[in-house]
Amino acid sequence: MSATDIPRQGETTSPSREGTGPPDVEGCVARLRASLPEGAVITDRQKLRTYECDGLSSHRSVPAVVVLPEDAEQVATTVATCSEHGVPFVARGSGTGLSAGALPRSDGVLVVTSRMRRILEVDIDNERAVVEPGVINLDVTKAAAPYGYYFAPDPSSQQVCSVGGNVAENSGGAHCLKYGFTTNHVLSMTVVTPDGATVELGGAARDAPGYDLLGAFVGSEGTLGVVTSITVRLLRQPERVRTLLAGFSSTDEAGEAVSAIIAAGVTPAAIEMMDELSIAAAEQAVRCGYPEGAGAVLIVELDGPEAEVEHTFTEVRRYCTERGAFEVRSAADEAERALIWKGRKSAFAAVGRISPDYIVQDGVIPRTALPEVLRRIAELSARSGVRVANVFHAGDGNLHPLVLFDSSVPGASERAEEVSGAILDLCVEHGGSITGEHGVGADKVRYMGRMFTPQDLDTMQYVRCAFDPAGMCNPGKVFPTPRLCGEVPGPRRGAHPLAEAGLADEF
Ligand SMILES: Cc1cc2nc3c(=O)[nH]c(=O)nc-3n(C[C@H](O)[C@H](O)[C@H](O)COP(=O)(O)OP(=O)(O)OC[C@H]3O[C@@H](n4cnc5c(N)ncnc54)[C@H](O)[C@@H]3O)c2cc1C
């Protein structure tokens, strides 16, 4: 099977599990109803439709069953029951993912963590908190704020996305330039493995001996098990935060300012860039008051000790002006800062004002390739007649091109998909990645072969098979080529211990 043969939307039935027959969904439901509290198991078709997609609504599949566990024990019961009945399962947090990672299986169970929203502990002395997986990202900061602390990972969806989803996607946000992604803020986790066992990954000590399974789990997109509690790091709120908005006539100029700032050894908490089209969309949506006539804006935020921030702020201002900024503004108070960020944070939804449909793309390039890649995107756009708005975390080269189209025009969706794929090719060609923070999910499995060799993919598959030899946990995501766990091709095949132990099964 080649990458292009991979089942896409609607095709979400299980691979045949050799020798074990099809999933026994009926038996699984009966057992779940007997073991879980009333109302925890949903099979009503109308109610199930609520869960048919995540934030990427072009992929849809109604699950056979939804389970709403209230605690870790109920998650373990659910997963063990699925395992016994050969039923695939998918975890879901808030469903804001943009890569169809939480796309359900039409013959499987969707384990939704929305009833697991307890903050179990805020331990300020040790600068950490323990939370259930359904806890909303921003609620961690709200719980820590009275003590002068916060949770650093700040995806733009932080008012609704769950910490469990953040862990699975290794989510980032504007401030990840300085503070790192979710993986840098998770100390330990309790996880239910695909056979229903409960294990602890990581621990109180910074560098636990043995393999870094915590590191392997964060970013594994729900394919290695279900997280039931997470110990996260809390950071002390900085003494001073300053936010600057600079207007440039082109993205080239703004890109040069970014390079100058980083080359000077300054590490801002965030540097975000928006191009002309995304500025126009944000203006229409939230009236953020960005500089009129700008071909690009930069938002630069500095934080840390007051004296250092004030000094660096003056330098950053100068770099922007020297590289052509025609207007540089600094937020005078929290309200102005919030308005500057509102424009950026609303950008994805805002493009709905200027286009009936759009694809939110997510790719990474080395920062130095920014001007070249932006020029190539503009050429692609001009050649195809497909408009592309650009919003990005400029400091770490994470692009979010928004590919605009009107699905009521024949052929428009296909053209937009082509441009979107070509942008990812550009990212790979320049030494970057097909995803920065939104994950591979079901949507980008078809691009994995463009970035990784078969040997690379086999090696990742070994890890997956070690956790989930029966291939029941979020199958069909991340990997482009379904293979038997004991059948990873290549020179190591004969030595695969799972094959020798007779544990091979289709993933
Ligand atoms: C407007 C908007 C802005 C966004 N901005 C950003 C951004 O700035 N940065 C960013 O990184 N992302 C962003 N996203 C994407 C998304 O919000 C993140 O990926 C987020 O972490 C997903 O969390 P969720 O709870 O919605 O997860 P879901 O969408 O429910 O699930 C995502 C994945 O996590 C798995 N999962 C969920 N819970 C568990 C669990 N308990 N155990 C194991 N696996 C689990 C699912 O199986 C799935 O694979 C944005 C999305 C939107 C709609």
Coordinates of C-alpha atoms in Angstrom, one line a residue, residues 115 157 188 213 295 327 352 493:
R115 CA -15.9 14.9 32.8
S157 CA -7.1 27.7 21.6
S188 CA 5.1 13.0 35.0
L213 CA 9.0 7.1 28.0
G295 CA 2.2 44.8 4.4
E327 CA 5.4 52.6 12.9
G352 CA -13.7 33.4 7.7
R493 CA 12.5 -7.8 10.5

